[in-house]
Short mmCIF file of N, CA and C in Angstrom, two decimals:
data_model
loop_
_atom_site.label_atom_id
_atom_site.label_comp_id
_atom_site.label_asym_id
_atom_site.label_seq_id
_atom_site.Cartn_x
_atom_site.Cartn_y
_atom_site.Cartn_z
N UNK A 1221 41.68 0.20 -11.62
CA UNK A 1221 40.38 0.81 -11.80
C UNK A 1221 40.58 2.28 -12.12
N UNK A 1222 40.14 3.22 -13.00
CA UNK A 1222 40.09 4.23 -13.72
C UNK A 1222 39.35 5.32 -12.53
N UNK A 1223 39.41 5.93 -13.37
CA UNK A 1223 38.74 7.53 -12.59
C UNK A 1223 37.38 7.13 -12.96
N UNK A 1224 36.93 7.05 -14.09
CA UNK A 1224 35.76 6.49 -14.66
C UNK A 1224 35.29 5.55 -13.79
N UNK A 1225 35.75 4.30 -13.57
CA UNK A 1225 34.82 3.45 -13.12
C UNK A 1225 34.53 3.83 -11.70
N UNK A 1226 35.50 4.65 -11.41
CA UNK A 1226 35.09 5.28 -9.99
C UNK A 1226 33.72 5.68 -9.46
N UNK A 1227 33.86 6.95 -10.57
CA UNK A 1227 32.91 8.00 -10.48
C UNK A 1227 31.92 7.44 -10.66
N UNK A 1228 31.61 6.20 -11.63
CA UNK A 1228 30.45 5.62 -11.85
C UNK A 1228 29.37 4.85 -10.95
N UNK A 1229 30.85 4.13 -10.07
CA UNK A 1229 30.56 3.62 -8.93
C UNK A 1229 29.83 4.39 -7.90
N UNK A 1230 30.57 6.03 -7.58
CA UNK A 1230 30.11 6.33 -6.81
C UNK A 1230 28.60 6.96 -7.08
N UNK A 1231 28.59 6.95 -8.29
CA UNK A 1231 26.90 7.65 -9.01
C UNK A 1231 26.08 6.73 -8.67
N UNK A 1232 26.37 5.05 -9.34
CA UNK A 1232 25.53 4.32 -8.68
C UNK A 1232 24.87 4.14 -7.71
N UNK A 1233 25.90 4.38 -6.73
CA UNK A 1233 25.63 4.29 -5.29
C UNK A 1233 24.58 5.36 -4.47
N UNK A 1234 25.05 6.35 -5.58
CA UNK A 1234 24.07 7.39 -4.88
C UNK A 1234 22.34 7.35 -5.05
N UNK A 1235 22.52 6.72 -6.45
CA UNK A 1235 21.21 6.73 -7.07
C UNK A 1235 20.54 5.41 -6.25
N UNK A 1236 21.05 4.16 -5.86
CA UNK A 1236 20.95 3.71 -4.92
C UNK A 1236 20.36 4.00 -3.49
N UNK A 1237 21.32 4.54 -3.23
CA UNK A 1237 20.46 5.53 -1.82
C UNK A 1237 19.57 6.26 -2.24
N UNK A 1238 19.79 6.95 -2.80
CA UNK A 1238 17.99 7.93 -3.39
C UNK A 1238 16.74 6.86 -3.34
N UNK A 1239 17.23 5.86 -4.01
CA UNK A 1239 16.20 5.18 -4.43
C UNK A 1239 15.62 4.48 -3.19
N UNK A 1240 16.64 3.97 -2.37
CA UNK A 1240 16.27 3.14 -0.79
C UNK A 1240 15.41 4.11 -0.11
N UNK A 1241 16.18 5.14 0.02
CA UNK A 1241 15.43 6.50 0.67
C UNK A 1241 13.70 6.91 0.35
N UNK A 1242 13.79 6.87 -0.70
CA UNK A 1242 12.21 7.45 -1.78
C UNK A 1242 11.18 5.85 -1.30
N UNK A 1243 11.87 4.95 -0.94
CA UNK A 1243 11.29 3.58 -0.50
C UNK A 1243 11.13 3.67 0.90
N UNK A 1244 11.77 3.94 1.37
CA UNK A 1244 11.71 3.70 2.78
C UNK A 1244 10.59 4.70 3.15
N UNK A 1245 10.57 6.17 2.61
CA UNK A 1245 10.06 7.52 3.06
C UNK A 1245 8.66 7.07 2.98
N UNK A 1246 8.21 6.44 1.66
CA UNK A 1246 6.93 6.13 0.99
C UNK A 1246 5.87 4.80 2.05
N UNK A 1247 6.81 3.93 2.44
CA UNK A 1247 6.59 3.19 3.53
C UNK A 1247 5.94 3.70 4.42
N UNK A 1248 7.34 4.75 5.11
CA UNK A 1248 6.81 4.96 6.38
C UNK A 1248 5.51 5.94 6.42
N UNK A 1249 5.59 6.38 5.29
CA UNK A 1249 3.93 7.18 5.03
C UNK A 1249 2.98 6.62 4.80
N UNK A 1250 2.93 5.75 4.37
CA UNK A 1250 1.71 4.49 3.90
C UNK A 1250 1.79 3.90 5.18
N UNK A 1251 2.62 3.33 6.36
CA UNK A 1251 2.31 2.79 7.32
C UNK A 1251 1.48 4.05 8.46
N UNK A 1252 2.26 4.87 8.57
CA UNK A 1252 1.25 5.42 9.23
C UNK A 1252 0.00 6.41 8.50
N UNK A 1253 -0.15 6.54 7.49
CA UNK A 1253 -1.88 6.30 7.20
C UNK A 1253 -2.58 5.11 7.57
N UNK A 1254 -2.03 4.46 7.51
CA UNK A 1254 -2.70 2.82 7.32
C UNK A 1254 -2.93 2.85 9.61
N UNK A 1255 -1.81 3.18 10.01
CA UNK A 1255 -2.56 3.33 11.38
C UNK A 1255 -3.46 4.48 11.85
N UNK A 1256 -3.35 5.60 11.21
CA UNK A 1256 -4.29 6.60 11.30
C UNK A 1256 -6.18 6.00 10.89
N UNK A 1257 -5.52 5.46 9.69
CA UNK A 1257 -7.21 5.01 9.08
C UNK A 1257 -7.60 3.77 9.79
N UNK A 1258 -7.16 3.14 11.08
CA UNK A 1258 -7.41 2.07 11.17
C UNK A 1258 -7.44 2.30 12.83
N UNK A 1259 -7.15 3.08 13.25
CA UNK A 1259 -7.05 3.15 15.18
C UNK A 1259 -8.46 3.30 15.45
N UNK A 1260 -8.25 2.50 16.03
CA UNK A 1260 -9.69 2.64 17.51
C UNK A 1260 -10.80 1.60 16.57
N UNK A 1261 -10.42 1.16 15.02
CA UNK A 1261 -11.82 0.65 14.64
C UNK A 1261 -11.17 -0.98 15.02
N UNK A 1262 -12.25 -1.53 15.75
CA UNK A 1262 -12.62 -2.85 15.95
C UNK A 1262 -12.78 -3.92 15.38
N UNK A 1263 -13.93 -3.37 14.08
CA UNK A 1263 -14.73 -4.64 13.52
C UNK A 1263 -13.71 -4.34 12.39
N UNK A 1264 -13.14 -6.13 12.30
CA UNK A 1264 -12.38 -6.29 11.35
C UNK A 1264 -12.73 -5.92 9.58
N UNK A 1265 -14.09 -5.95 9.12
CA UNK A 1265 -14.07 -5.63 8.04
C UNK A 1265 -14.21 -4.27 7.79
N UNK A 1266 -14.62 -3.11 8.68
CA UNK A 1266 -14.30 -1.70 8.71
C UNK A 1266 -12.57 -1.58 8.76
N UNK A 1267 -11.61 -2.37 9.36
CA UNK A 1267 -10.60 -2.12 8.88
C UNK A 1267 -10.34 -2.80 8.45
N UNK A 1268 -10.42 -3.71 7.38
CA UNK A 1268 -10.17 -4.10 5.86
C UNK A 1268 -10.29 -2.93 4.89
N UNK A 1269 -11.80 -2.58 4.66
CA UNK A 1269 -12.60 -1.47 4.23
C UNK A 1269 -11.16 -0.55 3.81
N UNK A 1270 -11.22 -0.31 5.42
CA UNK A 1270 -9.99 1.07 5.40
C UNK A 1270 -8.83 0.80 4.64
N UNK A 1271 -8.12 -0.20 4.84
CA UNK A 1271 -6.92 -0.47 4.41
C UNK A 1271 -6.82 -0.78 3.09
N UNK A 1272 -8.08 -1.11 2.69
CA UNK A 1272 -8.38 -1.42 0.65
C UNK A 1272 -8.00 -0.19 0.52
N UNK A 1273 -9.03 0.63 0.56
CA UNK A 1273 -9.44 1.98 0.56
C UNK A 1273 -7.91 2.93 0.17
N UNK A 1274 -7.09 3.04 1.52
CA UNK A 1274 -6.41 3.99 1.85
C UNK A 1274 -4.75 2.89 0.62
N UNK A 1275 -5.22 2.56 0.41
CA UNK A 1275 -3.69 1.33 -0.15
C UNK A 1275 -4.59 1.84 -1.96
N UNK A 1276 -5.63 1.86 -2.41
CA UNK A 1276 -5.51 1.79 -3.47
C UNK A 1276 -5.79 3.55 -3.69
N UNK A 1277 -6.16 4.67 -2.70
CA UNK A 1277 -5.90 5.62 -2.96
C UNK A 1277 -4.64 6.11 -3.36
N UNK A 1278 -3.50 5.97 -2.34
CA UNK A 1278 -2.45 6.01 -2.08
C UNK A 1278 -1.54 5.37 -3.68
N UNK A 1279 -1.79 4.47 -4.43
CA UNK A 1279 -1.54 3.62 -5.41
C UNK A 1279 -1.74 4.66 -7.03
N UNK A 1280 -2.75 5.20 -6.60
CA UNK A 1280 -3.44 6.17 -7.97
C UNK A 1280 -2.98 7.22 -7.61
N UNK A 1281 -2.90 8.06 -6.48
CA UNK A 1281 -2.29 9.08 -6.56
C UNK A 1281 -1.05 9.49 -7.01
N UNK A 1282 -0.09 8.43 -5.77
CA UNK A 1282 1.41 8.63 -6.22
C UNK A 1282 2.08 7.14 -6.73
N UNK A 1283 1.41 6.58 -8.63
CA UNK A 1283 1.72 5.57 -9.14
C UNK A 1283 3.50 5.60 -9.36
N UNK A 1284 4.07 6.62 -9.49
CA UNK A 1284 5.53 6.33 -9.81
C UNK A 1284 6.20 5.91 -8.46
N UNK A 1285 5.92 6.36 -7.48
CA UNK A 1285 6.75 6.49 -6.16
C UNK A 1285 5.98 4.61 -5.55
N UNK A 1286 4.70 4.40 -5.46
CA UNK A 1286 4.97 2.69 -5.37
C UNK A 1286 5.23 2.25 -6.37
N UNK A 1287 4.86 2.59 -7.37
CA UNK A 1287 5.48 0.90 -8.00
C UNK A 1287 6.90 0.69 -8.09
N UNK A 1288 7.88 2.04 -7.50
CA UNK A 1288 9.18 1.92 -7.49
C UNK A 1288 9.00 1.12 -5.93
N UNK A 1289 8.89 1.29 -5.17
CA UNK A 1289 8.75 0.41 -3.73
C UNK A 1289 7.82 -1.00 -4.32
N UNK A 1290 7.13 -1.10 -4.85
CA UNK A 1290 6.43 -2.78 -5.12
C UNK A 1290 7.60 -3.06 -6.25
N UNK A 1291 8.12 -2.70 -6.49
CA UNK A 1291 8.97 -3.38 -7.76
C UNK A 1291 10.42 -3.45 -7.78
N UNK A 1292 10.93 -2.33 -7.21
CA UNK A 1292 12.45 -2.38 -6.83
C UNK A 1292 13.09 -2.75 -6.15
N UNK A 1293 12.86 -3.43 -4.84
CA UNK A 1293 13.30 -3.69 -3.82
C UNK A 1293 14.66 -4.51 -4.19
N UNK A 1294 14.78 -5.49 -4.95
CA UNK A 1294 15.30 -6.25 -5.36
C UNK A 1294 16.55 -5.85 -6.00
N UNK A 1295 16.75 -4.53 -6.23
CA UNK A 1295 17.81 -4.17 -7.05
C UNK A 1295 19.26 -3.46 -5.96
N UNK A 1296 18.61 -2.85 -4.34
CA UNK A 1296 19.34 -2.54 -3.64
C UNK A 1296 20.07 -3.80 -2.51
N UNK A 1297 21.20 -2.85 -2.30
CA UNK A 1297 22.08 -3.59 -1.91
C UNK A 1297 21.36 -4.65 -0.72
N UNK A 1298 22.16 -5.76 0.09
CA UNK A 1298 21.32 -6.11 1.19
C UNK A 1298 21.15 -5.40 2.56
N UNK A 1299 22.13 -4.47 2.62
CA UNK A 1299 22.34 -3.57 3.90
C UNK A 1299 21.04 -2.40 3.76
N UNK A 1300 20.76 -2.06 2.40
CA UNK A 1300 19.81 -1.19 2.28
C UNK A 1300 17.93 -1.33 2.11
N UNK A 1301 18.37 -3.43 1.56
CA UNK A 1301 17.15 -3.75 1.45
C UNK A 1301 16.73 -3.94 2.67
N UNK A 1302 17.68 -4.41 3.50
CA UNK A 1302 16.91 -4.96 5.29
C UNK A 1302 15.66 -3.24 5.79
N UNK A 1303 16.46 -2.26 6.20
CA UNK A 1303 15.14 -1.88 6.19
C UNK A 1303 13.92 -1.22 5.80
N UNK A 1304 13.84 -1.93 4.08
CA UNK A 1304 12.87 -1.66 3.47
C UNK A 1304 11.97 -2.74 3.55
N UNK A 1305 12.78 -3.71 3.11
CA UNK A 1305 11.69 -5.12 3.80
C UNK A 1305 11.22 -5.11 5.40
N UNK A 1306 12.06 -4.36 6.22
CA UNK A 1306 11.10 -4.54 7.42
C UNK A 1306 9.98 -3.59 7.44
N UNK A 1307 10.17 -2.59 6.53
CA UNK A 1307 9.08 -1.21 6.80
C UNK A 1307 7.77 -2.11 5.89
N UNK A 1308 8.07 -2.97 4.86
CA UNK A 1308 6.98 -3.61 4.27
C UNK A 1308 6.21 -4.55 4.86
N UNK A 1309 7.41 -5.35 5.86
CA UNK A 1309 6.38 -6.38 6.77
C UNK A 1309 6.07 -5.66 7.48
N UNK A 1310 6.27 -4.73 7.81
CA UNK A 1310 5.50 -4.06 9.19
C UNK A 1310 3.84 -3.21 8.43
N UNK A 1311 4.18 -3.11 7.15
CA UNK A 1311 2.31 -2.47 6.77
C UNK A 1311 2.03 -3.88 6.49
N UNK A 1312 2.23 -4.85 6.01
CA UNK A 1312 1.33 -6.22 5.25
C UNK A 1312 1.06 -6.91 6.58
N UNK A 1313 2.13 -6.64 8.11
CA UNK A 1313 1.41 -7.05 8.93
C UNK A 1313 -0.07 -6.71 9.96
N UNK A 1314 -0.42 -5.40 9.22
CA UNK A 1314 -1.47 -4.52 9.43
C UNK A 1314 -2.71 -5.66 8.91
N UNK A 1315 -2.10 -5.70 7.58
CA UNK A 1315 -2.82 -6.31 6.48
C UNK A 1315 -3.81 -7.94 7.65
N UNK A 1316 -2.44 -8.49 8.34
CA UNK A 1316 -2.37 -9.87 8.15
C UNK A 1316 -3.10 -10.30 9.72
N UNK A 1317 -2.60 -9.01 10.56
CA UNK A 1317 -3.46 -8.87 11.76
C UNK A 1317 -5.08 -8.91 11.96
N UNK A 1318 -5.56 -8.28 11.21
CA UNK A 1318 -6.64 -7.73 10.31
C UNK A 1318 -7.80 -9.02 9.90
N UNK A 1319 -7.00 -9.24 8.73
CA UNK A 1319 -7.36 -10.53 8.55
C UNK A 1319 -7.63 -11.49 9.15
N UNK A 1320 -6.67 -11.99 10.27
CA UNK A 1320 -6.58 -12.76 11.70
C UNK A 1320 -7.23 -12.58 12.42
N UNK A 1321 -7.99 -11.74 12.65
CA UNK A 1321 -8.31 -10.66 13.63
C UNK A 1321 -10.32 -11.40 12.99
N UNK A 1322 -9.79 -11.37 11.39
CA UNK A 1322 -11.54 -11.32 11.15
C UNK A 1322 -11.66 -12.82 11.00
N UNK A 1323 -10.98 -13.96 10.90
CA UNK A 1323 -10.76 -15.10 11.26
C UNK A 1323 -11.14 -15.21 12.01
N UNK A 1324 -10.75 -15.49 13.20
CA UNK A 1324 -10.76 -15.21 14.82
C UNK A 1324 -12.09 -14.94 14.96
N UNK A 1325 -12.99 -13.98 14.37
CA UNK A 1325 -14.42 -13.23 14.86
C UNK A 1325 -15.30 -14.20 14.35
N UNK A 1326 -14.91 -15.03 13.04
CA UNK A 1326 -15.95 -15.50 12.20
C UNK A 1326 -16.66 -14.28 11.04
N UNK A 1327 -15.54 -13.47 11.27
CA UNK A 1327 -16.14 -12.59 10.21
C UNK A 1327 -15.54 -12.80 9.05
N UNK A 1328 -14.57 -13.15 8.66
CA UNK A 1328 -14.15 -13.83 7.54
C UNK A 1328 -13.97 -15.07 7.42
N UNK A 1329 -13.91 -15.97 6.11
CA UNK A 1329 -14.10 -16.97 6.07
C UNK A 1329 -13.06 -17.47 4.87
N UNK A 1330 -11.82 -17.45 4.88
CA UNK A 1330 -10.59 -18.02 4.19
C UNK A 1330 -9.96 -19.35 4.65
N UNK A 1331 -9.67 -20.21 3.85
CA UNK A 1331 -8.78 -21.16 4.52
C UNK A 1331 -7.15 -21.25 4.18
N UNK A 1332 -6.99 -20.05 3.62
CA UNK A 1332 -5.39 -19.76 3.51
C UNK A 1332 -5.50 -17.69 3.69
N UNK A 1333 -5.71 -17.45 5.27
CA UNK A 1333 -5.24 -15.57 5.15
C UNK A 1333 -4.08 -15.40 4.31
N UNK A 1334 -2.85 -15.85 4.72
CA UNK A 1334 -1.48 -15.64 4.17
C UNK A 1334 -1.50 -15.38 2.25
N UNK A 1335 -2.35 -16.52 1.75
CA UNK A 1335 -2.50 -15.98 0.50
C UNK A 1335 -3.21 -15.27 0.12
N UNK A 1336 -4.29 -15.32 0.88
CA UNK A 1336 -5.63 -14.05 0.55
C UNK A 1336 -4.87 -13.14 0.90
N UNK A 1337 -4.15 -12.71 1.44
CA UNK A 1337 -3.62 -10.75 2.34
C UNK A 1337 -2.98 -10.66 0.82
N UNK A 1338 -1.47 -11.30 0.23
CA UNK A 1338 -0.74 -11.59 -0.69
C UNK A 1338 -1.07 -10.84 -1.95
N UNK A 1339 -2.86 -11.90 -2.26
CA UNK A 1339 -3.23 -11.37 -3.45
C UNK A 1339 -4.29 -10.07 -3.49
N UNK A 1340 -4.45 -9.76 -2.19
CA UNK A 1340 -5.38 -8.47 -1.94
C UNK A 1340 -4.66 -7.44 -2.57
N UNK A 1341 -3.24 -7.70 -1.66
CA UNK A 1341 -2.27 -6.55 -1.85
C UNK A 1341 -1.98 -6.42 -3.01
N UNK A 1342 -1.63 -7.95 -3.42
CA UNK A 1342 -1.40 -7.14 -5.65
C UNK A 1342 -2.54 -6.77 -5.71
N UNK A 1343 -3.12 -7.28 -6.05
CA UNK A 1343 -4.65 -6.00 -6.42
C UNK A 1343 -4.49 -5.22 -6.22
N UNK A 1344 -4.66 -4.80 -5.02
CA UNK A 1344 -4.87 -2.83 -5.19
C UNK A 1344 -3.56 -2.71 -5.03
N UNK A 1345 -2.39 -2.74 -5.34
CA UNK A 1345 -1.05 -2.37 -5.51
C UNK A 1345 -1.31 -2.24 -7.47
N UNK A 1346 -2.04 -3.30 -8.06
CA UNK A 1346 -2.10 -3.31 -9.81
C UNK A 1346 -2.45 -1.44 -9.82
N UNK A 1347 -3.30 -0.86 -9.08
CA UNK A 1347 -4.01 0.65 -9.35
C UNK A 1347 -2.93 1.20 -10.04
N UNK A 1348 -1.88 0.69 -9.60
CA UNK A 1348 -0.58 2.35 -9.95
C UNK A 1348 -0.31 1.51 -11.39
N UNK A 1349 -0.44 0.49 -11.79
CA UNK A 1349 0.06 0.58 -13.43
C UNK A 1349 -1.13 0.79 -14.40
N UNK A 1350 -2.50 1.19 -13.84
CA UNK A 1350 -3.73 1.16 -15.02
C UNK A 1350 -4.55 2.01 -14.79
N UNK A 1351 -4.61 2.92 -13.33
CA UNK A 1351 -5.65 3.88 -12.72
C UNK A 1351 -5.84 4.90 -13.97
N UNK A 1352 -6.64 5.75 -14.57
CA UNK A 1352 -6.29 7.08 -14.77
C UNK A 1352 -7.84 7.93 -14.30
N UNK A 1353 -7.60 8.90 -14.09
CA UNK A 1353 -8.72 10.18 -13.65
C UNK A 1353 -9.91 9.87 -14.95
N UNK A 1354 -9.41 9.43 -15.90
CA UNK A 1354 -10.74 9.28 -16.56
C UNK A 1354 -11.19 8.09 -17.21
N UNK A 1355 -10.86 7.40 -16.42
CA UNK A 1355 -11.35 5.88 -16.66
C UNK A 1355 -12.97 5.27 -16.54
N UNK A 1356 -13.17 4.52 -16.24
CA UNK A 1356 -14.37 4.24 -16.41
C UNK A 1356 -15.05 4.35 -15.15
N UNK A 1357 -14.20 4.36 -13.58
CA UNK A 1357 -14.59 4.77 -12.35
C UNK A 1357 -13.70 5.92 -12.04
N UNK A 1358 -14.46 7.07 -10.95
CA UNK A 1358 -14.25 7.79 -10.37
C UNK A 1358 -13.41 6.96 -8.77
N UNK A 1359 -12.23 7.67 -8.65
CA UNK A 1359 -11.25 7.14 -7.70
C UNK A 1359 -11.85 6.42 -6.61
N UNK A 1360 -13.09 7.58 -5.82
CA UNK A 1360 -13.99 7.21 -4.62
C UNK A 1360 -14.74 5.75 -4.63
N UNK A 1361 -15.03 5.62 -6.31
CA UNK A 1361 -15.85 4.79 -6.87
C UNK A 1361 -14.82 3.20 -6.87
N UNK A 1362 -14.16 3.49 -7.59
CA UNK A 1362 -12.70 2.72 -7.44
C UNK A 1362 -12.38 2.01 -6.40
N UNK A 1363 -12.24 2.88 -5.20
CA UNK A 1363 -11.73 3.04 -4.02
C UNK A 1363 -12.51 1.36 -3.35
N UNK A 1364 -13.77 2.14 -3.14
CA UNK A 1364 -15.17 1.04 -2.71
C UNK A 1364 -15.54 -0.08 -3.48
N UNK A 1365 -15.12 -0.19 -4.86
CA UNK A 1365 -15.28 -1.48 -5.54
C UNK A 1365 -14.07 -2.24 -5.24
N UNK A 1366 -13.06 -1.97 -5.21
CA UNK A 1366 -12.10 -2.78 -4.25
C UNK A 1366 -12.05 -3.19 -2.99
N UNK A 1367 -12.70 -2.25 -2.31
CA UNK A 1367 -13.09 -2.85 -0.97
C UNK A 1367 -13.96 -4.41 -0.52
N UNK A 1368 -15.24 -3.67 -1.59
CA UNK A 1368 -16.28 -5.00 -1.75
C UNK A 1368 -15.55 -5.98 -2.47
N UNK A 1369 -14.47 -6.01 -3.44
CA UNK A 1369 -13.90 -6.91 -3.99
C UNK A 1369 -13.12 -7.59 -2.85
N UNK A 1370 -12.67 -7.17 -2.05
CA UNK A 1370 -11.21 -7.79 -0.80
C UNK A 1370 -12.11 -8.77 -0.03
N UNK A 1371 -13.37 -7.77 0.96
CA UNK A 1371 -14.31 -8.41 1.65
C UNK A 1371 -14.88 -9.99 0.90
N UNK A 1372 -15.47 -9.73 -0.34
CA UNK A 1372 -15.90 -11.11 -1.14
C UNK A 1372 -14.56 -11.87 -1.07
N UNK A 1373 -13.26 -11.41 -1.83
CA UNK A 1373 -12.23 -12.94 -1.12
C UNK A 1373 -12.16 -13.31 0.56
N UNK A 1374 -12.25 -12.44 1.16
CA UNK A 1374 -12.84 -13.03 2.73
C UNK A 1374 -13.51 -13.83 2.94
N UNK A 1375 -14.84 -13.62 1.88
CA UNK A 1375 -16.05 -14.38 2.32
C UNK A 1375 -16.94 -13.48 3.42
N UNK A 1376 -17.04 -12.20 3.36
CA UNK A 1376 -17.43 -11.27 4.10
C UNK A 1376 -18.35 -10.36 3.47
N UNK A 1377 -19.71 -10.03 3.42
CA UNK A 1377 -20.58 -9.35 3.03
C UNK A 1377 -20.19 -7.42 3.16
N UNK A 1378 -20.38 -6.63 2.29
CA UNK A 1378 -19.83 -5.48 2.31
C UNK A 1378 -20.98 -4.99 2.61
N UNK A 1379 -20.84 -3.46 2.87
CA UNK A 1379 -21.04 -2.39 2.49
C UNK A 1379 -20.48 -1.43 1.93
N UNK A 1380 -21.19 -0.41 1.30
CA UNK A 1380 -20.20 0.34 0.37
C UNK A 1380 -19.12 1.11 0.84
N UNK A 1381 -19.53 1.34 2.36
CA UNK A 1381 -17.76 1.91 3.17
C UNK A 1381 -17.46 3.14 2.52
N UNK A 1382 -18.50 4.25 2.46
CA UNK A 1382 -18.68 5.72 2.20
C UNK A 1382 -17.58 6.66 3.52
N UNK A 1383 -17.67 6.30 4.51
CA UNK A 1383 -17.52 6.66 5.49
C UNK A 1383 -15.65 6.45 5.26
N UNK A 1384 -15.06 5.48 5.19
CA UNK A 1384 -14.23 4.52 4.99
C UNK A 1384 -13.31 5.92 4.11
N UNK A 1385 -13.98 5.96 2.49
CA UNK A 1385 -13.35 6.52 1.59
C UNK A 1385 -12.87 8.37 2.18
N UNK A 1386 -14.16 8.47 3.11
CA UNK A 1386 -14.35 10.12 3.12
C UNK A 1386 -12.57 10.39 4.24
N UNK A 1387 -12.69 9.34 4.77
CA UNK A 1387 -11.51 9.47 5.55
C UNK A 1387 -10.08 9.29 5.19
N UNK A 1388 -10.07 8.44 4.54
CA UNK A 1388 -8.83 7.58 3.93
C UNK A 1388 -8.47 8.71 2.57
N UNK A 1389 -9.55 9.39 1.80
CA UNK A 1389 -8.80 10.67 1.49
C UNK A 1389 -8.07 11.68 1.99
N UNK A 1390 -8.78 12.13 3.83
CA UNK A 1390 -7.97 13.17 4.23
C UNK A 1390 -6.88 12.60 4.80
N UNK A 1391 -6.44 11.48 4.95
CA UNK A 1391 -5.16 11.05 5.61
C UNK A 1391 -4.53 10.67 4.32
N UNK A 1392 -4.51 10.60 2.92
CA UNK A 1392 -3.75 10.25 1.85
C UNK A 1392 -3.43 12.49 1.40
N UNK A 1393 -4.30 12.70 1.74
CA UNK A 1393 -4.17 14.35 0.81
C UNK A 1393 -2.93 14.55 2.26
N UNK A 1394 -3.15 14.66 3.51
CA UNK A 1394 -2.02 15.28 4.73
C UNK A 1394 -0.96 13.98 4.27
N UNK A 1395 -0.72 13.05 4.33
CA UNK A 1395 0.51 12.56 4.79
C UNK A 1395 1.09 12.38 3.10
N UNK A 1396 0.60 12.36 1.96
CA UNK A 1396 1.46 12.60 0.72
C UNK A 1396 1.31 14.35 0.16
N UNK A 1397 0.42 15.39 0.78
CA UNK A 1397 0.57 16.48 0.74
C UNK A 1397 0.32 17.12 -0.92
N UNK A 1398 -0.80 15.80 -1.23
CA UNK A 1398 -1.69 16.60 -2.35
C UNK A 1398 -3.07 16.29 -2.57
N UNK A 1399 -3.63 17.12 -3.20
CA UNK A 1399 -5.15 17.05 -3.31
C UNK A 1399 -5.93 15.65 -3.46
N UNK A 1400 -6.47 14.77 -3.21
CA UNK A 1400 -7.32 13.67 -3.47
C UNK A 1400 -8.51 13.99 -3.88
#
């Protein structure tokens, strides 16, 4: 093996770790917004609401940094993917609690959660490849038509969850540390 394939190796590797790192970091920031926007509330479709909300803010703001975490996982090693996949089941189990949670109440009405959480999450995970500032909705606007979109695959009657958005901005502007 050459000096070359060395060095290449070891570039790989690094860019590797950068990349696990920029995944993991992005996680653990999206998980705890996702518990910030969601403590102390009860009624399962106020934290649905929230978690649409704060997942497709989070999606439009910083589109390069998830869709490298929704899309890359697959390319790092297995020592590096273990705990990125656990930092992911640990927010989709937010997701899945949630859901369960509105099962359980009779406030939702699914006969598969596991695939409803699944395809919620692509949805508002799609924001980061099509969002832009001047599209045909305003982000806030955005924000709440996804919400009422998640609730209807529930089988759960909305409201527009004003309250929901006003919050889930100031915990996306502090924990990614730019303007919303």
């Amino acid at each position: 093996m050459g000096r070359y394939a060395i060095a290449t190796g070891q570039a790989d590797k690094n860019r590797l770790d950068l990349l696990a790192e920029i995944m993991r970091t992005s996680l653990e920031r999206l998980i705890r917004a996702a518990r910030e926007a969601t403590a102390g509330v009860e009624d399962p479709a106020r934290r649905m609401r929230a978690l649409v909300v704060l997942h497709v803010l989070a999606h439009a703001i910083e589109p390069e940094q998830t869709r490298v975490v929704d899309n890359e996982v697959d390319v790092l090693s297995p020592a590096a993917r273990e705990p990125v996949v656990a930092l992911r089941d640990g927010y989709e189990h937010l997701w899945a609690t949630t859901i369960g949670d509105g099962v359980a109440a009779g406030t939702f009405h699914t006969p598969h959660p596991a695939v409803t959480r699944l395809a919620l999450l692509e949805m508002c995970s799609g924001v980061a490849r099509w969002y832009s500032p001047s599209g045909p909705l305003a982000l806030d606007e955005l924000a709440r038509f996804y919400a009422e979109l998640a609730l209807r695959a529930l089988g759960c009657p909305s409201d527009a969850g004003v309250s929901e958005v006003k919050q889930c901005r100031e915990i996306v502007a502090k924990e990614w540390g730019v303007p919303v």
